[in-house]
């Protein structure tokens, strides 16, 4: 994943910001990083106003504390429990938007169609 990282302290800057939220340095650059973390919480959505989700409810999302410090909200893939170690990956949804997916550690590349099939 490409994410903004503080050059002074190494903290991931998410959401994106120009000044580090941890040390206030203004030396933030986008870098390719392996992002892993821990699933803090999860919820299954049972209703949606988005037509693309209706056929695939319930849809799982969760908050992940990444090893670089940030907390990210992600779509969940596979069998994950709160407290699970996860890898994060950017994917493109059917409308062309980049979204974050949390998946079990070591799981291969995920595409949107995998999410629609609930990772099973």
XYZ file of C-alpha atoms in Angstrom:
120
model
C 0.000 0.000 0.000
C 1.135 3.545 -0.634
C 0.558 5.741 2.395
C 1.922 9.045 3.703
C 4.667 8.403 6.276
C 6.394 10.942 8.526
C 10.096 11.031 7.652
C 10.958 12.177 11.175
C 9.164 9.577 13.331
C 7.871 6.944 10.863
C 4.194 7.303 11.841
C 1.595 6.524 9.148
C -0.459 9.657 8.425
C -4.008 8.430 7.943
C -6.212 10.148 7.187
C -3.799 11.982 4.890
C -2.310 15.168 6.347
C 0.615 17.434 5.522
C 1.953 17.678 9.079
C 2.618 14.627 11.256
C -0.062 14.130 13.871
C 2.456 12.500 16.222
C 5.525 14.787 16.136
C 4.294 17.812 14.092
C 7.117 17.467 11.542
C 6.299 18.722 8.047
C 8.345 16.038 6.297
C 5.615 13.656 5.136
C 6.089 11.608 1.947
C 4.053 8.881 0.279
C 5.840 5.541 0.510
C 5.116 1.918 -0.346
C 4.617 0.019 2.931
C 3.482 -3.434 4.053
C 0.537 -2.663 6.300
C -0.457 -5.122 8.997
C -2.503 -4.575 12.089
C -5.080 -5.859 14.546
C -8.837 -5.881 14.010
C -10.225 -3.693 16.814
C -13.934 -3.981 16.056
C -16.286 -5.254 13.406
C -19.909 -4.964 12.404
C -22.128 -6.587 9.794
C -24.268 -4.184 7.769
C -27.740 -5.623 7.196
C -29.203 -2.650 5.281
C -27.776 -0.490 2.523
C -28.909 2.323 0.270
C -26.134 1.356 -2.180
C -27.592 -0.977 -4.857
C -24.280 -2.794 -5.270
C -24.395 -4.052 -1.691
C -28.020 -5.232 -1.579
C -27.398 -8.689 -3.046
C -24.417 -9.230 -0.741
C -25.798 -8.355 2.692
C -24.747 -8.776 5.412
C -21.529 -6.867 4.551
C -18.695 -6.853 7.078
C -16.615 -3.787 7.914
C -14.241 -3.101 10.781
C -11.673 -0.808 12.359
C -8.027 -1.855 12.212
C -5.191 -0.485 14.375
C -2.246 -0.603 11.979
C 1.300 -1.205 13.138
C 2.201 2.328 12.056
C -0.253 3.813 14.568
C -3.304 4.832 12.516
C -6.813 3.363 12.788
C -8.418 2.567 9.437
C -11.929 1.454 8.540
C -11.865 -1.453 6.097
C -14.059 -3.950 4.307
C -13.451 -7.386 5.869
C -12.517 -10.471 3.858
C -12.477 -14.042 5.141
C -13.006 -15.363 8.628
C -11.800 -12.652 11.018
C -12.470 -12.165 14.719
C -11.870 -9.089 16.827
C -8.224 -9.207 17.917
C -7.117 -11.036 14.738
C -3.893 -10.028 13.019
C -4.671 -8.754 9.502
C -2.969 -7.541 6.342
C -4.407 -4.486 4.570
C -4.692 -3.953 0.834
C -6.122 -1.266 -1.482
C -8.619 -2.548 -4.067
C -10.908 -0.812 -6.559
C -14.660 -1.160 -6.134
C -17.070 -1.444 -9.106
C -17.499 2.362 -9.219
C -13.739 2.893 -9.557
C -13.124 4.035 -5.957
C -10.092 2.826 -4.025
C -11.103 1.124 -0.772
C -9.231 -0.698 1.986
C -9.665 -4.406 2.661
C -8.541 -6.236 5.806
C -7.749 -9.912 5.224
C -6.188 -12.762 7.194
C -2.386 -12.564 7.431
C -0.774 -14.328 4.484
C -3.954 -14.320 2.379
C -3.276 -13.697 -1.311
C -4.452 -10.726 -3.322
C -8.152 -9.913 -2.926
C -10.351 -8.478 -5.684
C -13.835 -6.991 -5.307
C -15.526 -10.160 -6.530
C -13.958 -12.040 -3.589
C -15.731 -9.668 -1.185
C -19.051 -10.218 -2.931
C -18.585 -13.943 -2.341
C -17.856 -13.259 1.363
C -14.355 -14.690 1.139
C -15.697 -18.238 1.289
